[in-house]
């Protein structure tokens, strides 16, 4: 069972442009790594639920209503760019022990699409979606773009084996 400190009461959303705060209560949200993530267009958010080792993810609307629950392995996997593909048709989780793989799921059905290797280094990382058919992910050479078959299509950042960096990717729309 997760410690009480691993739980959240909900999310606080600041509505723009006037920054009006709005609290949305979410019961039993698990807020360890990958607790809350936005969907592709910012109209919903994904929340991890359950206990460590046995979790699901739920998609909530901005009023706090759960609109979908996925029985998937892992935590929402995406840092900066997000867990959902640009179209919102797929999402990614960091799965398997020690997060050595990225699992891609169909957002409509929750069914597995593919499982891709994440090269273990100082910190295995899935940064999120590069485009509809590619992820930004840790590779043998460093940080790269991989397709959904696991083939590295481009290396963006070459890193030595002992490099200890914590990359973060953010995209502007």
CSV table of N, CA and C in Angstrom, one decimal:
chain,number,residue,atom,x,y,z
A,1,UNK,N,0.8,-1.2,0.0
A,1,UNK,CA,0.0,0.0,0.0
A,1,UNK,C,0.9,1.2,0.0
A,2,UNK,N,0.6,2.2,-0.8
A,2,UNK,CA,1.3,3.4,-0.9
A,2,UNK,C,1.2,4.2,0.4
A,3,UNK,N,2.2,4.9,0.8
A,3,UNK,CA,2.1,5.7,1.9
A,3,UNK,C,1.1,6.9,1.7
A,4,UNK,N,0.6,7.4,2.8
A,4,UNK,CA,-0.4,8.5,2.6
A,4,UNK,C,0.1,9.6,1.8
A,5,UNK,N,1.4,9.9,1.9
A,5,UNK,CA,2.1,11.0,1.2
A,5,UNK,C,2.0,10.8,-0.3
A,6,UNK,N,1.7,9.6,-0.8
A,6,UNK,CA,1.7,9.4,-2.2
A,6,UNK,C,0.3,9.6,-2.8
A,7,UNK,N,-0.6,10.2,-2.0
A,7,UNK,CA,-2.0,10.4,-2.5
A,7,UNK,C,-2.2,11.9,-2.7
A,8,UNK,N,-3.1,12.3,-3.5
A,8,UNK,CA,-3.5,13.7,-3.7
A,8,UNK,C,-5.0,13.8,-3.5
A,9,UNK,N,-5.4,15.0,-3.1
A,9,UNK,CA,-6.8,15.3,-2.9
A,9,UNK,C,-7.4,15.7,-4.2
A,10,UNK,N,-6.6,16.1,-5.2
A,10,UNK,CA,-7.1,16.5,-6.5
A,10,UNK,C,-6.2,17.5,-7.2
A,11,UNK,N,-6.8,18.2,-8.1
A,11,UNK,CA,-6.0,19.2,-8.9
A,11,UNK,C,-6.5,20.6,-8.8
A,12,UNK,N,-5.6,21.5,-8.9
A,12,UNK,CA,-6.0,22.9,-8.9
A,12,UNK,C,-5.7,23.4,-10.3
A,13,UNK,N,-6.8,23.9,-10.9
A,13,UNK,CA,-6.7,24.5,-12.3
A,13,UNK,C,-6.8,26.0,-12.2
A,14,UNK,N,-5.9,26.7,-12.9
A,14,UNK,CA,-6.0,28.1,-12.9
A,14,UNK,C,-6.6,28.5,-14.3
A,15,UNK,N,-7.8,29.0,-14.3
A,15,UNK,CA,-8.4,29.4,-15.6
A,15,UNK,C,-7.8,30.7,-16.1
A,16,UNK,N,-7.5,30.8,-17.3
A,16,UNK,CA,-6.9,32.0,-17.9
A,16,UNK,C,-8.0,32.8,-18.6
A,17,UNK,N,-7.9,34.0,-18.8
A,17,UNK,CA,-6.7,34.9,-18.5
A,17,UNK,C,-6.7,35.5,-17.1
A,18,UNK,N,-7.8,35.3,-16.3
A,18,UNK,CA,-7.8,35.9,-15.0
A,18,UNK,C,-7.2,35.1,-13.8
A,19,UNK,N,-6.7,33.9,-14.1
A,19,UNK,CA,-6.1,33.1,-13.1
A,19,UNK,C,-7.1,32.7,-12.0
A,20,UNK,N,-8.3,32.5,-12.3
A,20,UNK,CA,-9.3,32.1,-11.3
A,20,UNK,C,-9.0,30.6,-10.9
A,21,UNK,N,-8.7,30.3,-9.6
A,21,UNK,CA,-8.4,29.0,-9.2
A,21,UNK,C,-9.7,28.1,-9.1
A,22,UNK,N,-9.6,26.9,-9.5
A,22,UNK,CA,-10.7,25.9,-9.4
A,22,UNK,C,-10.1,24.6,-9.0
A,23,UNK,N,-10.6,24.1,-7.8
A,23,UNK,CA,-10.1,22.8,-7.3
A,23,UNK,C,-11.1,21.7,-7.7
A,24,UNK,N,-10.5,20.6,-8.3
A,24,UNK,CA,-11.2,19.5,-8.7
A,24,UNK,C,-10.8,18.3,-7.8
A,25,UNK,N,-11.7,17.8,-7.0
A,25,UNK,CA,-11.4,16.7,-6.1
A,25,UNK,C,-11.3,15.4,-6.9
A,26,UNK,N,-10.2,14.6,-6.7
A,26,UNK,CA,-10.0,13.3,-7.3
A,26,UNK,C,-9.7,12.4,-6.2
A,27,UNK,N,-10.5,11.4,-6.0
A,27,UNK,CA,-10.3,10.4,-4.9
A,27,UNK,C,-9.2,9.4,-5.3
A,28,UNK,N,-8.3,9.1,-4.3
A,28,UNK,CA,-7.3,8.1,-4.4
A,28,UNK,C,-6.4,8.2,-5.6
A,29,UNK,N,-6.1,9.4,-6.0
A,29,UNK,CA,-5.1,9.6,-7.1
A,29,UNK,C,-3.7,9.2,-6.5
A,30,UNK,N,-2.9,8.5,-7.3
A,30,UNK,CA,-1.6,8.1,-6.9
A,30,UNK,C,-0.6,9.1,-7.6
A,31,UNK,N,0.1,9.9,-6.7
A,31,UNK,CA,0.9,11.0,-7.3
A,31,UNK,C,2.4,10.8,-7.1
A,32,UNK,N,2.8,9.5,-7.2
A,32,UNK,CA,4.2,9.3,-7.4
A,32,UNK,C,4.6,9.7,-8.8
A,33,UNK,N,5.7,9.3,-9.3
A,33,UNK,CA,6.1,9.7,-10.7
A,33,UNK,C,4.9,9.4,-11.7
A,34,UNK,N,4.6,10.4,-12.5
A,34,UNK,CA,3.6,10.2,-13.5
A,34,UNK,C,2.2,10.3,-12.9
A,35,UNK,N,1.9,11.2,-12.0
A,35,UNK,CA,0.6,11.2,-11.3
A,35,UNK,C,-0.5,11.9,-12.2
A,36,UNK,N,-0.2,13.0,-12.7
A,36,UNK,CA,-1.2,13.8,-13.5
A,36,UNK,C,-0.6,14.2,-14.8
A,37,UNK,N,-1.3,14.0,-15.9
A,37,UNK,CA,-0.8,14.4,-17.2
A,37,UNK,C,-2.0,14.9,-18.1
A,38,UNK,N,-1.8,15.9,-18.9
A,38,UNK,CA,-2.8,16.5,-19.8
A,38,UNK,C,-3.0,15.6,-21.0
A,39,UNK,N,-4.2,15.6,-21.6
A,39,UNK,CA,-4.4,14.9,-22.8
A,39,UNK,C,-3.8,15.8,-23.9
A,40,UNK,N,-4.0,15.4,-25.2
A,40,UNK,CA,-3.3,16.1,-26.3
A,40,UNK,C,-3.8,17.5,-26.5
A,41,UNK,N,-5.1,17.8,-26.2
A,41,UNK,CA,-5.6,19.2,-26.4
A,41,UNK,C,-6.0,20.0,-25.2
A,42,UNK,N,-5.6,19.4,-24.0
A,42,UNK,CA,-5.8,20.2,-22.8
A,42,UNK,C,-7.2,20.2,-22.3
A,43,UNK,N,-8.1,19.3,-22.8
A,43,UNK,CA,-9.5,19.3,-22.4
A,43,UNK,C,-9.8,18.2,-21.3
A,44,UNK,N,-8.8,17.4,-21.0
A,44,UNK,CA,-8.9,16.3,-20.0
A,44,UNK,C,-7.5,16.1,-19.4
A,45,UNK,N,-7.5,15.3,-18.3
A,45,UNK,CA,-6.2,15.0,-17.7
A,45,UNK,C,-6.3,13.5,-17.3
A,46,UNK,N,-5.1,12.9,-17.3
A,46,UNK,CA,-5.0,11.5,-17.0
A,46,UNK,C,-4.4,11.4,-15.6
A,47,UNK,N,-5.0,10.5,-14.8
A,47,UNK,CA,-4.6,10.4,-13.4
A,47,UNK,C,-4.3,8.9,-13.1
A,48,UNK,N,-3.3,8.7,-12.4
A,48,UNK,CA,-2.9,7.3,-12.0
A,48,UNK,C,-3.6,7.0,-10.7
A,49,UNK,N,-4.2,5.8,-10.7
A,49,UNK,CA,-5.0,5.3,-9.5
A,49,UNK,C,-4.5,3.9,-9.0
A,50,UNK,N,-4.8,3.6,-7.8
A,50,UNK,CA,-4.5,2.3,-7.3
A,50,UNK,C,-3.4,2.3,-6.3
A,51,UNK,N,-2.6,1.2,-6.2
A,51,UNK,CA,-1.5,1.0,-5.3
A,51,UNK,C,-0.3,0.8,-6.2
A,52,UNK,N,0.9,1.1,-5.6
A,52,UNK,CA,2.1,0.9,-6.3
A,52,UNK,C,2.2,-0.6,-6.7
A,53,UNK,N,2.5,-0.9,-7.9
A,53,UNK,CA,2.5,-2.3,-8.4
A,53,UNK,C,1.2,-2.7,-9.0
A,54,UNK,N,0.1,-2.0,-8.8
A,54,UNK,CA,-1.2,-2.4,-9.3
A,54,UNK,C,-2.0,-1.2,-9.6
A,55,UNK,N,-1.8,-0.6,-10.7
A,55,UNK,CA,-2.5,0.7,-11.0
A,55,UNK,C,-3.3,0.7,-12.3
A,56,UNK,N,-4.2,1.6,-12.3
A,56,UNK,CA,-4.9,1.9,-13.6
A,56,UNK,C,-4.7,3.4,-13.8
A,57,UNK,N,-5.1,3.9,-15.0
A,57,UNK,CA,-5.1,5.3,-15.2
A,57,UNK,C,-6.5,5.7,-15.7
A,58,UNK,N,-7.0,6.9,-15.2
A,58,UNK,CA,-8.3,7.4,-15.5
A,58,UNK,C,-8.2,8.7,-16.2
A,59,UNK,N,-9.1,8.9,-17.2
A,59,UNK,CA,-9.1,10.2,-17.9
A,59,UNK,C,-10.3,11.0,-17.3
A,60,UNK,N,-10.0,12.2,-16.9
A,60,UNK,CA,-11.0,13.1,-16.3
A,60,UNK,C,-11.3,14.3,-17.2
A,61,UNK,N,-12.6,14.8,-17.1
A,61,UNK,CA,-12.8,16.1,-17.8
A,61,UNK,C,-12.5,17.2,-16.8
A,62,UNK,N,-12.7,18.4,-17.3
A,62,UNK,CA,-12.3,19.6,-16.4
A,62,UNK,C,-13.3,19.9,-15.3
A,63,UNK,N,-14.4,19.1,-15.3
A,63,UNK,CA,-15.3,19.2,-14.2
A,63,UNK,C,-15.1,18.2,-13.1
A,64,UNK,N,-14.1,17.3,-13.4
A,64,UNK,CA,-13.7,16.2,-12.4
A,64,UNK,C,-14.5,14.9,-12.6
A,65,UNK,N,-15.1,14.7,-13.7
A,65,UNK,CA,-15.8,13.5,-14.0
A,65,UNK,C,-14.9,12.5,-14.8
A,66,UNK,N,-14.8,11.3,-14.3
A,66,UNK,CA,-14.0,10.3,-14.9
A,66,UNK,C,-14.7,9.9,-16.2
A,67,UNK,N,-14.0,10.0,-17.4
A,67,UNK,CA,-14.7,9.7,-18.6
A,67,UNK,C,-14.2,8.4,-19.2
A,68,UNK,N,-13.1,7.9,-18.7
A,68,UNK,CA,-12.5,6.6,-19.2
A,68,UNK,C,-11.5,6.1,-18.2
A,69,UNK,N,-11.5,4.7,-18.1
A,69,UNK,CA,-10.5,4.1,-17.2
A,69,UNK,C,-9.8,3.1,-18.1
A,70,UNK,N,-8.5,3.0,-17.9
A,70,UNK,CA,-7.7,2.1,-18.7
A,70,UNK,C,-7.0,1.1,-17.8
A,71,UNK,N,-7.1,-0.1,-18.0
A,71,UNK,CA,-6.4,-1.2,-17.3
A,71,UNK,C,-5.1,-1.5,-18.0
A,72,UNK,N,-4.1,-0.6,-17.8
A,72,UNK,CA,-2.8,-0.7,-18.5
A,72,UNK,C,-1.7,-0.9,-17.5
A,73,UNK,N,-0.5,-1.3,-18.0
A,73,UNK,CA,0.7,-1.5,-17.1
A,73,UNK,C,1.4,-0.1,-17.1
A,74,UNK,N,2.0,0.2,-16.0
A,74,UNK,CA,2.9,1.3,-15.9
A,74,UNK,C,2.2,2.6,-15.5
A,75,UNK,N,3.1,3.6,-15.4
A,75,UNK,CA,2.7,5.0,-15.1
A,75,UNK,C,2.6,5.8,-16.4
A,76,UNK,N,1.8,6.8,-16.4
A,76,UNK,CA,1.8,7.7,-17.6
A,76,UNK,C,3.3,8.1,-17.9
A,77,UNK,N,3.7,7.9,-19.1
A,77,UNK,CA,5.1,8.1,-19.5
A,77,UNK,C,5.2,9.2,-20.5
A,78,UNK,N,5.7,10.3,-20.0
A,78,UNK,CA,5.9,11.5,-20.9
A,78,UNK,C,6.3,12.6,-20.0
A,79,UNK,N,7.3,13.3,-20.5
A,79,UNK,CA,7.9,14.4,-19.7
A,79,UNK,C,8.0,15.6,-20.6
A,80,UNK,N,7.1,16.5,-20.4
A,80,UNK,CA,7.1,17.7,-21.3
A,80,UNK,C,6.1,17.6,-22.4
A,81,UNK,N,6.3,16.8,-23.3
A,81,UNK,CA,5.5,16.7,-24.5
A,81,UNK,C,4.1,16.0,-24.2
A,82,UNK,N,4.2,15.1,-23.2
A,82,UNK,CA,2.9,14.5,-22.8
A,82,UNK,C,2.8,13.0,-23.1
A,83,UNK,N,1.8,12.4,-22.6
A,83,UNK,CA,1.5,11.0,-22.8
A,83,UNK,C,0.7,10.7,-24.0
A,84,UNK,N,0.0,11.7,-24.5
A,84,UNK,CA,-0.9,11.4,-25.7
A,84,UNK,C,-0.2,11.8,-27.0
A,85,UNK,N,-0.5,11.1,-28.0
A,85,UNK,CA,0.0,11.4,-29.3
A,85,UNK,C,-0.7,12.7,-29.7
A,86,UNK,N,-0.1,13.5,-30.7
A,86,UNK,CA,-0.7,14.7,-31.1
A,86,UNK,C,-2.2,14.7,-31.5
A,87,UNK,N,-2.7,13.5,-32.0
A,87,UNK,CA,-4.1,13.4,-32.4
A,87,UNK,C,-4.9,13.0,-31.2
A,88,UNK,N,-4.3,12.4,-30.2
A,88,UNK,CA,-5.0,11.9,-29.0
A,88,UNK,C,-5.4,10.5,-29.2
A,89,UNK,N,-5.0,9.8,-30.3
A,89,UNK,CA,-5.5,8.4,-30.6
A,89,UNK,C,-4.7,7.4,-29.8
A,90,UNK,N,-3.5,7.8,-29.3
A,90,UNK,CA,-2.7,6.8,-28.5
A,90,UNK,C,-2.1,7.5,-27.3
A,91,UNK,N,-1.7,6.7,-26.3
A,91,UNK,CA,-0.9,7.3,-25.2
A,91,UNK,C,0.1,6.3,-24.8
A,92,UNK,N,1.1,6.7,-24.0
A,92,UNK,CA,2.3,5.9,-23.7
A,92,UNK,C,2.4,5.9,-22.2
A,93,UNK,N,2.8,4.7,-21.7
A,93,UNK,CA,3.1,4.5,-20.3
A,93,UNK,C,4.5,4.0,-20.2
A,94,UNK,N,5.2,4.3,-19.1
A,94,UNK,CA,6.5,3.7,-18.8
A,94,UNK,C,6.2,2.4,-18.1
A,95,UNK,N,6.5,1.2,-18.7
A,95,UNK,CA,6.1,0.0,-18.1
A,95,UNK,C,7.2,-1.0,-17.9
A,96,UNK,N,6.9,-2.1,-17.3
A,96,UNK,CA,7.8,-3.2,-16.8
A,96,UNK,C,8.7,-2.7,-15.7
A,97,UNK,N,9.2,-3.7,-14.9
A,97,UNK,CA,10.1,-3.3,-13.8
A,97,UNK,C,11.2,-2.3,-14.2
A,98,UNK,N,11.4,-1.3,-13.4
A,98,UNK,CA,12.5,-0.3,-13.6
A,98,UNK,C,12.2,0.5,-14.9
A,99,UNK,N,11.0,0.4,-15.4
A,99,UNK,CA,10.6,1.2,-16.6
A,99,UNK,C,11.5,1.1,-17.8
A,100,UNK,N,11.9,-0.2,-18.1
A,100,UNK,CA,12.8,-0.4,-19.2
A,100,UNK,C,12.1,-0.6,-20.5
A,101,UNK,N,10.8,-0.2,-20.6
A,101,UNK,CA,10.0,-0.2,-21.8
A,101,UNK,C,9.0,0.9,-21.8
A,102,UNK,N,8.6,1.3,-23.0
A,102,UNK,CA,7.5,2.2,-23.1
A,102,UNK,C,6.4,1.4,-23.8
A,103,UNK,N,5.2,1.4,-23.2
A,103,UNK,CA,4.1,0.7,-23.8
A,103,UNK,C,3.1,1.8,-24.4
A,104,UNK,N,2.8,1.5,-25.6
A,104,UNK,CA,1.9,2.4,-26.4
A,104,UNK,C,0.5,1.7,-26.4
A,105,UNK,N,-0.5,2.5,-26.1
A,105,UNK,CA,-1.9,2.0,-26.0
A,105,UNK,C,-2.8,2.8,-26.9
A,106,UNK,N,-3.9,2.1,-27.4
A,106,UNK,CA,-4.9,2.8,-28.1
A,106,UNK,C,-5.9,3.5,-27.2
A,107,UNK,N,-6.0,4.8,-27.3
A,107,UNK,CA,-6.8,5.6,-26.4
A,107,UNK,C,-8.3,5.3,-26.5
A,108,UNK,N,-8.8,4.8,-27.6
A,108,UNK,CA,-10.2,4.5,-27.7
A,108,UNK,C,-10.6,3.2,-27.0
A,109,UNK,N,-9.7,2.2,-27.1
A,109,UNK,CA,-10.0,0.9,-26.6
A,109,UNK,C,-9.2,0.5,-25.4
A,110,UNK,N,-8.1,1.1,-25.2
A,110,UNK,CA,-7.2,0.7,-24.1
A,110,UNK,C,-6.3,-0.5,-24.4
A,111,UNK,N,-6.4,-1.0,-25.6
A,111,UNK,CA,-5.6,-2.1,-26.0
A,111,UNK,C,-4.2,-1.8,-26.4
A,112,UNK,N,-3.3,-2.7,-26.1
A,112,UNK,CA,-1.9,-2.5,-26.4
A,112,UNK,C,-1.6,-2.3,-27.9
A,113,UNK,N,-0.8,-1.4,-28.3
A,113,UNK,CA,-0.4,-1.2,-29.6
A,113,UNK,C,1.0,-1.8,-29.8
A,114,UNK,N,2.0,-1.4,-29.0
A,114,UNK,CA,3.3,-1.9,-29.0
A,114,UNK,C,4.1,-1.7,-27.7
A,115,UNK,N,5.2,-2.4,-27.6
A,115,UNK,CA,6.1,-2.2,-26.4
A,115,UNK,C,7.4,-1.9,-27.0
A,116,UNK,N,8.1,-0.8,-26.6
A,116,UNK,CA,9.3,-0.4,-27.1
A,116,UNK,C,10.4,-0.3,-26.0
A,117,UNK,N,11.6,-0.8,-26.4
A,117,UNK,CA,12.7,-0.7,-25.3
A,117,UNK,C,13.1,0.7,-25.0
A,118,UNK,N,13.4,0.9,-23.7
A,118,UNK,CA,14.0,2.1,-23.3
A,118,UNK,C,15.4,1.7,-22.7
A,119,UNK,N,16.4,2.2,-23.3
A,119,UNK,CA,17.8,1.9,-22.9
A,119,UNK,C,18.1,2.4,-21.5
A,120,UNK,N,18.5,1.4,-20.7
A,120,UNK,CA,18.8,1.8,-19.3
A,120,UNK,C,20.1,2.5,-19.3
A,121,UNK,N,20.1,3.6,-18.5
A,121,UNK,CA,21.3,4.4,-18.3
A,121,UNK,C,21.2,5.0,-16.9
A,122,UNK,N,21.7,6.1,-16.8
A,122,UNK,CA,21.6,6.8,-15.5
A,122,UNK,C,20.1,6.9,-15.1
A,123,UNK,N,19.3,7.2,-16.1
A,123,UNK,CA,17.9,7.4,-15.9
A,123,UNK,C,17.1,7.0,-17.2
A,124,UNK,N,16.5,5.8,-17.3
A,124,UNK,CA,15.7,5.5,-18.4
A,124,UNK,C,14.5,6.5,-18.6
A,125,UNK,N,14.3,7.0,-19.8
A,125,UNK,CA,13.4,8.1,-20.0
A,125,UNK,C,12.6,8.0,-21.2
A,126,UNK,N,11.3,8.2,-21.0
A,126,UNK,CA,10.4,8.4,-22.2
A,126,UNK,C,10.0,9.9,-22.1
A,127,UNK,N,10.4,10.7,-23.0
A,127,UNK,CA,10.1,12.1,-23.0
A,127,UNK,C,8.7,12.4,-23.6
A,128,UNK,N,8.2,11.5,-24.4
A,128,UNK,CA,6.8,11.7,-24.9
A,128,UNK,C,6.8,11.6,-26.4
A,129,UNK,N,5.8,12.1,-27.0
A,129,UNK,CA,5.6,12.0,-28.5
A,129,UNK,C,6.4,13.1,-29.3
A,130,UNK,N,7.0,12.6,-30.3
A,130,UNK,CA,7.7,13.6,-31.2
A,130,UNK,C,6.7,14.0,-32.3
A,131,UNK,N,6.0,13.0,-32.8
A,131,UNK,CA,4.8,13.2,-33.8
A,131,UNK,C,3.9,12.0,-33.6
A,132,UNK,N,3.0,11.8,-34.5
A,132,UNK,CA,2.0,10.8,-34.4
A,132,UNK,C,2.6,9.4,-34.4
A,133,UNK,N,3.8,9.2,-35.1
A,133,UNK,CA,4.4,7.9,-35.2
A,133,UNK,C,5.7,7.7,-34.6
A,134,UNK,N,6.2,8.7,-33.8
A,134,UNK,CA,7.5,8.6,-33.2
A,134,UNK,C,7.5,9.1,-31.8
A,135,UNK,N,8.4,8.6,-30.9
A,135,UNK,CA,8.6,9.0,-29.5
A,135,UNK,C,10.0,9.5,-29.4
A,136,UNK,N,10.1,10.4,-28.4
A,136,UNK,CA,11.4,10.9,-27.9
A,136,UNK,C,11.7,10.0,-26.7
A,137,UNK,N,12.9,9.3,-26.8
A,137,UNK,CA,13.2,8.3,-25.8
A,137,UNK,C,14.7,8.0,-25.6
A,138,UNK,N,15.1,7.5,-24.5
A,138,UNK,CA,16.5,7.1,-24.2
A,138,UNK,C,16.8,6.0,-25.2
A,139,UNK,N,18.0,6.1,-25.9
A,139,UNK,CA,18.5,5.1,-26.8
A,139,UNK,C,19.9,4.7,-26.4
A,140,UNK,N,20.5,3.8,-27.1
A,140,UNK,CA,21.9,3.4,-26.8
A,140,UNK,C,22.9,4.5,-27.0
A,141,UNK,N,22.6,5.5,-27.9
A,141,UNK,CA,23.5,6.6,-28.1
A,141,UNK,C,23.2,7.8,-27.2
A,142,UNK,N,22.0,7.9,-26.7
A,142,UNK,CA,21.6,9.0,-25.8
A,142,UNK,C,20.1,9.2,-25.8
A,143,UNK,N,19.7,10.3,-26.4
A,143,UNK,CA,18.3,10.6,-26.6
A,143,UNK,C,18.0,10.7,-28.0
A,144,UNK,N,16.9,10.0,-28.5
A,144,UNK,CA,16.6,10.0,-29.9
A,144,UNK,C,15.2,9.9,-30.2
A,145,UNK,N,14.9,9.8,-31.5
A,145,UNK,CA,13.5,9.6,-32.0
A,145,UNK,C,13.4,8.2,-32.4
A,146,UNK,N,12.4,7.5,-32.0
A,146,UNK,CA,12.2,6.1,-32.4
A,146,UNK,C,10.8,6.0,-33.0
A,147,UNK,N,10.7,5.1,-34.0
A,147,UNK,CA,9.4,4.8,-34.6
A,147,UNK,C,8.7,3.8,-33.7
A,148,UNK,N,7.5,3.4,-34.1
A,148,UNK,CA,6.7,2.5,-33.3
A,148,UNK,C,7.1,1.0,-33.4
A,149,UNK,N,8.1,0.8,-34.2
A,149,UNK,CA,8.7,-0.6,-34.3
A,149,UNK,C,9.9,-0.7,-33.4
A,150,UNK,N,10.4,0.5,-32.8
A,150,UNK,CA,11.5,0.5,-32.0
A,150,UNK,C,12.8,0.9,-32.7
A,151,UNK,N,12.7,1.3,-34.0
A,151,UNK,CA,13.9,1.7,-34.8
A,151,UNK,C,14.2,3.1,-34.5
A,152,UNK,N,15.5,3.4,-34.1
A,152,UNK,CA,15.9,4.7,-33.9
A,152,UNK,C,16.0,5.4,-35.3
A,153,UNK,N,15.3,6.5,-35.5
A,153,UNK,CA,15.3,7.2,-36.7
A,153,UNK,C,16.2,8.4,-36.7
A,154,UNK,N,16.5,8.9,-35.5
A,154,UNK,CA,17.5,10.0,-35.4
A,154,UNK,C,17.9,10.1,-33.9
A,155,UNK,N,19.2,10.4,-33.8
A,155,UNK,CA,19.8,10.7,-32.5
A,155,UNK,C,19.9,12.2,-32.3
A,156,UNK,N,19.2,12.7,-31.3
A,156,UNK,CA,19.2,14.2,-31.0
A,156,UNK,C,20.3,14.6,-30.1
A,157,UNK,N,20.6,13.8,-29.1
A,157,UNK,CA,21.6,14.1,-28.1
A,157,UNK,C,22.5,12.9,-27.8
A,158,UNK,N,23.8,12.9,-28.1
A,158,UNK,CA,24.7,11.8,-27.8
A,158,UNK,C,25.2,12.0,-26.4
A,159,UNK,N,25.1,10.9,-25.7
A,159,UNK,CA,25.5,10.8,-24.3
A,159,UNK,C,26.5,9.7,-24.0
A,160,UNK,N,27.5,9.9,-23.2
A,160,UNK,CA,28.3,8.8,-22.8
A,160,UNK,C,27.6,7.9,-21.8
A,161,UNK,N,28.1,6.7,-21.6
A,161,UNK,CA,27.5,5.7,-20.7
A,161,UNK,C,27.2,6.2,-19.3
A,162,UNK,N,28.1,7.0,-18.8
A,162,UNK,CA,28.0,7.5,-17.4
A,162,UNK,C,27.4,8.9,-17.3
A,163,UNK,N,26.9,9.4,-18.3
A,163,UNK,CA,26.3,10.8,-18.3
A,163,UNK,C,25.1,10.8,-17.3
A,164,UNK,N,25.0,11.7,-16.5
A,164,UNK,CA,23.9,11.9,-15.5
A,164,UNK,C,23.2,13.2,-15.8
A,165,UNK,N,22.4,13.2,-16.9
A,165,UNK,CA,21.6,14.4,-17.1
A,165,UNK,C,20.2,13.9,-17.0
A,166,UNK,N,19.3,14.9,-16.8
A,166,UNK,CA,17.9,14.6,-16.7
A,166,UNK,C,17.2,15.5,-17.7
A,167,UNK,N,17.1,15.0,-18.9
A,167,UNK,CA,16.5,15.9,-20.0
A,167,UNK,C,15.0,16.1,-19.8
A,168,UNK,N,14.6,17.3,-20.3
A,168,UNK,CA,13.2,17.7,-20.2
A,168,UNK,C,12.9,18.3,-21.6
A,169,UNK,N,11.8,17.9,-22.2
A,169,UNK,CA,11.4,18.4,-23.5
A,169,UNK,C,10.1,19.2,-23.3
A,170,UNK,N,10.0,20.4,-23.9
A,170,UNK,CA,8.8,21.1,-23.8
A,170,UNK,C,8.5,21.6,-25.3
A,171,UNK,N,7.3,21.5,-25.7
A,171,UNK,CA,6.9,22.0,-27.0
A,171,UNK,C,6.0,23.2,-26.9
A,172,UNK,N,6.2,24.1,-27.8
A,172,UNK,CA,5.3,25.3,-27.9
A,172,UNK,C,4.3,25.1,-29.0
A,173,UNK,N,3.1,25.4,-28.8
A,173,UNK,CA,2.1,25.3,-29.9
A,173,UNK,C,1.9,26.6,-30.5
